[in-house]
GROMACS .gro file of C-alpha atoms in nm:
model
  114
    1MET     CA    1   0.000   0.000   0.000
    2ASP     CA    2   0.143   0.339  -0.100
    3LEU     CA    3   0.117   0.613   0.161
    4ALA     CA    4   0.227   0.892  -0.071
    5GLY     CA    5  -0.044   1.121   0.064
    6ASN     CA    6   0.109   1.114   0.411
    7PHE     CA    7   0.451   0.950   0.394
    8ALA     CA    8   0.600   0.964   0.047
    9ASP     CA    9   0.777   0.651  -0.079
   10GLN     CA   10   0.668   0.433   0.215
   11SER     CA   11   0.477   0.111   0.180
   12VAL     CA   12   0.268  -0.061   0.443
   13ASP     CA   13   0.148  -0.419   0.445
   14TYR     CA   14  -0.152  -0.557   0.631
   15GLU     CA   15   0.042  -0.630   0.951
   16ALA     CA   16   0.194  -0.280   0.963
   17PHE     CA   17  -0.147  -0.121   0.905
   18LEU     CA   18  -0.290  -0.323   1.196
   19ALA     CA   19   0.006  -0.221   1.414
   20VAL     CA   20  -0.087   0.145   1.362
   21ALA     CA   21  -0.446   0.070   1.468
   22GLU     CA   22  -0.315  -0.110   1.776
   23GLN     CA   23  -0.098   0.192   1.858
   24HIS     CA   24  -0.406   0.417   1.847
   25HIS     CA   25  -0.578   0.187   2.096
   26SER     CA   26  -0.270   0.175   2.320
   27LEU     CA   27  -0.278   0.556   2.340
   28PHE     CA   28  -0.653   0.634   2.346
   29ASP     CA   29  -0.964   0.505   2.519
   30ASN     CA   30  -1.320   0.537   2.395
   31ILE     CA   31  -1.221   0.582   2.029
   32GLN     CA   32  -1.527   0.663   1.821
   33MET     CA   33  -1.592   0.771   1.465
   34GLY     CA   34  -1.914   0.927   1.345
   35LEU     CA   35  -2.100   1.231   1.228
   36PRO     CA   36  -2.078   1.543   1.445
   37GLY     CA   37  -2.374   1.558   1.683
   38GLY     CA   38  -2.532   1.244   1.546
   39ASP     CA   39  -2.547   0.871   1.572
   40GLY     CA   40  -2.430   0.803   1.216
   41ILE     CA   41  -2.092   0.645   1.146
   42GLY     CA   42  -1.982   0.916   0.905
   43GLY     CA   43  -2.002   0.955   0.531
   44LEU     CA   44  -1.850   0.693   0.301
   45GLN     CA   45  -1.852   0.729  -0.076
   46THR     CA   46  -1.687   0.522  -0.348
   47VAL     CA   47  -1.634   0.694  -0.683
   48TYR     CA   48  -1.475   0.605  -1.017
   49TYR     CA   49  -1.256   0.877  -1.174
   50ASP     CA   50  -1.154   0.842  -1.541
   51GLU     CA   51  -0.790   0.931  -1.481
   52LEU     CA   52  -0.746   0.795  -1.127
   53GLY     CA   53  -0.961   0.482  -1.102
   54THR     CA   54  -1.176   0.383  -0.806
   55TRP     CA   55  -1.151   0.567  -0.475
   56SER     CA   56  -1.336   0.544  -0.146
   57HIS     CA   57  -1.358   0.850   0.078
   58TYR     CA   58  -1.465   0.873   0.443
   59TRP     CA   59  -1.558   1.201   0.611
   60GLY     CA   60  -1.643   1.210   0.976
   61GLN     CA   61  -1.544   1.298   1.327
   62TRP     CA   62  -1.285   1.107   1.533
   63SER     CA   63  -1.290   1.125   1.911
   64GLY     CA   64  -1.100   0.960   2.191
   65THR     CA   65  -0.954   1.017   2.537
   66GLY     CA   66  -0.578   1.013   2.582
   67LYS     CA   67  -0.465   0.738   2.819
   68PHE     CA   68  -0.161   0.940   2.929
   69THR     CA   69  -0.273   1.304   2.903
   70GLY     CA   70  -0.640   1.254   2.983
   71ASN     CA   71  -0.715   1.495   2.698
   72GLU     CA   72  -1.049   1.449   2.526
   73VAL     CA   73  -0.993   1.495   2.154
   74THR     CA   74  -1.255   1.550   1.884
   75GLN     CA   75  -1.174   1.643   1.528
   76PHE     CA   76  -1.284   1.603   1.169
   77ILE     CA   77  -1.103   1.345   0.956
   78HIS     CA   78  -1.095   1.258   0.588
   79LEU     CA   79  -0.966   0.915   0.483
   80ASN     CA   80  -0.899   0.805   0.124
   81TRP     CA   81  -0.842   0.460  -0.025
   82GLY     CA   82  -0.735   0.402  -0.386
   83TRP     CA   83  -0.819   0.058  -0.532
   84ASN     CA   84  -0.627  -0.138  -0.795
   85GLU     CA   85  -0.771  -0.358  -1.071
   86ASP     CA   86  -0.763  -0.661  -0.837
   87GLY     CA   87  -0.988  -0.486  -0.584
   88LYS     CA   88  -0.707  -0.433  -0.333
   89VAL     CA   89  -0.610  -0.108  -0.166
   90ASN     CA   90  -0.296   0.031  -0.327
   91PHE     CA   91  -0.308   0.385  -0.184
   92PHE     CA   92  -0.421   0.525   0.149
   93ASN     CA   93  -0.398   0.863   0.311
   94ALA     CA   94  -0.551   1.030   0.612
   95ASN     CA   95  -0.615   1.401   0.651
   96PHE     CA   96  -0.630   1.521   1.011
   97ASP     CA   97  -0.439   1.737   1.257
   98ALA     CA   98  -0.187   1.494   1.413
   99GLY     CA   99  -0.077   1.728   1.694
  100PHE     CA  100  -0.294   1.546   1.950
  101PHE     CA  101  -0.136   1.216   1.847
  102ARG     CA  102   0.218   1.350   1.887
  103ASP     CA  103   0.123   1.493   2.228
  104GLU     CA  104  -0.006   1.155   2.343
  105ILE     CA  105   0.306   0.975   2.216
  106ALA     CA  106   0.523   1.225   2.406
  107ALA     CA  107   0.320   1.174   2.725
  108ALA     CA  108   0.345   0.795   2.688
  109SER     CA  109   0.721   0.820   2.636
  110ALA     CA  110   0.760   1.047   2.939
  111SER     CA  111   0.571   0.794   3.151
  112GLY     CA  112   0.801   0.515   3.034
  113SER     CA  113   0.513   0.324   2.873
  114GLU     CA  114   0.600   0.356   2.507
   0.00000   0.00000   0.00000
C-alpha cells in the first residue's frame, strides 16, 4: 500500500497497518468515529474517476480520550483509499491534525510506557 499522501515513498502491508491501529488503541480510550452531533458512522462514498480509477472517501469525526494526558480529543477526519484492478487497496492517506497524536506519544514516552 502506497502512503504517498502522508509518507512519500513508504509502503505498508496488512500487519503494519494493523500495528498502527493497535498503537491508536494503546494511546486512546473510547475511540469513536461518526457524524458530528449524530449517531451516524460518518459519510462513506466510493467513486470512479476516469484518470485515477476507483476511490473510497470517508468524512467524519474522530474522538478519543488520551490514556496518558487525559485529553479528550474531537476532530474532523478525511480518509482516502485508492483501489487497484484486483480490488485491493494500493493507496491510502488520512487528513487530520496529528498534533494530538504527537502529544499523546510524548506523554506515553515520558511515563516510560511507550
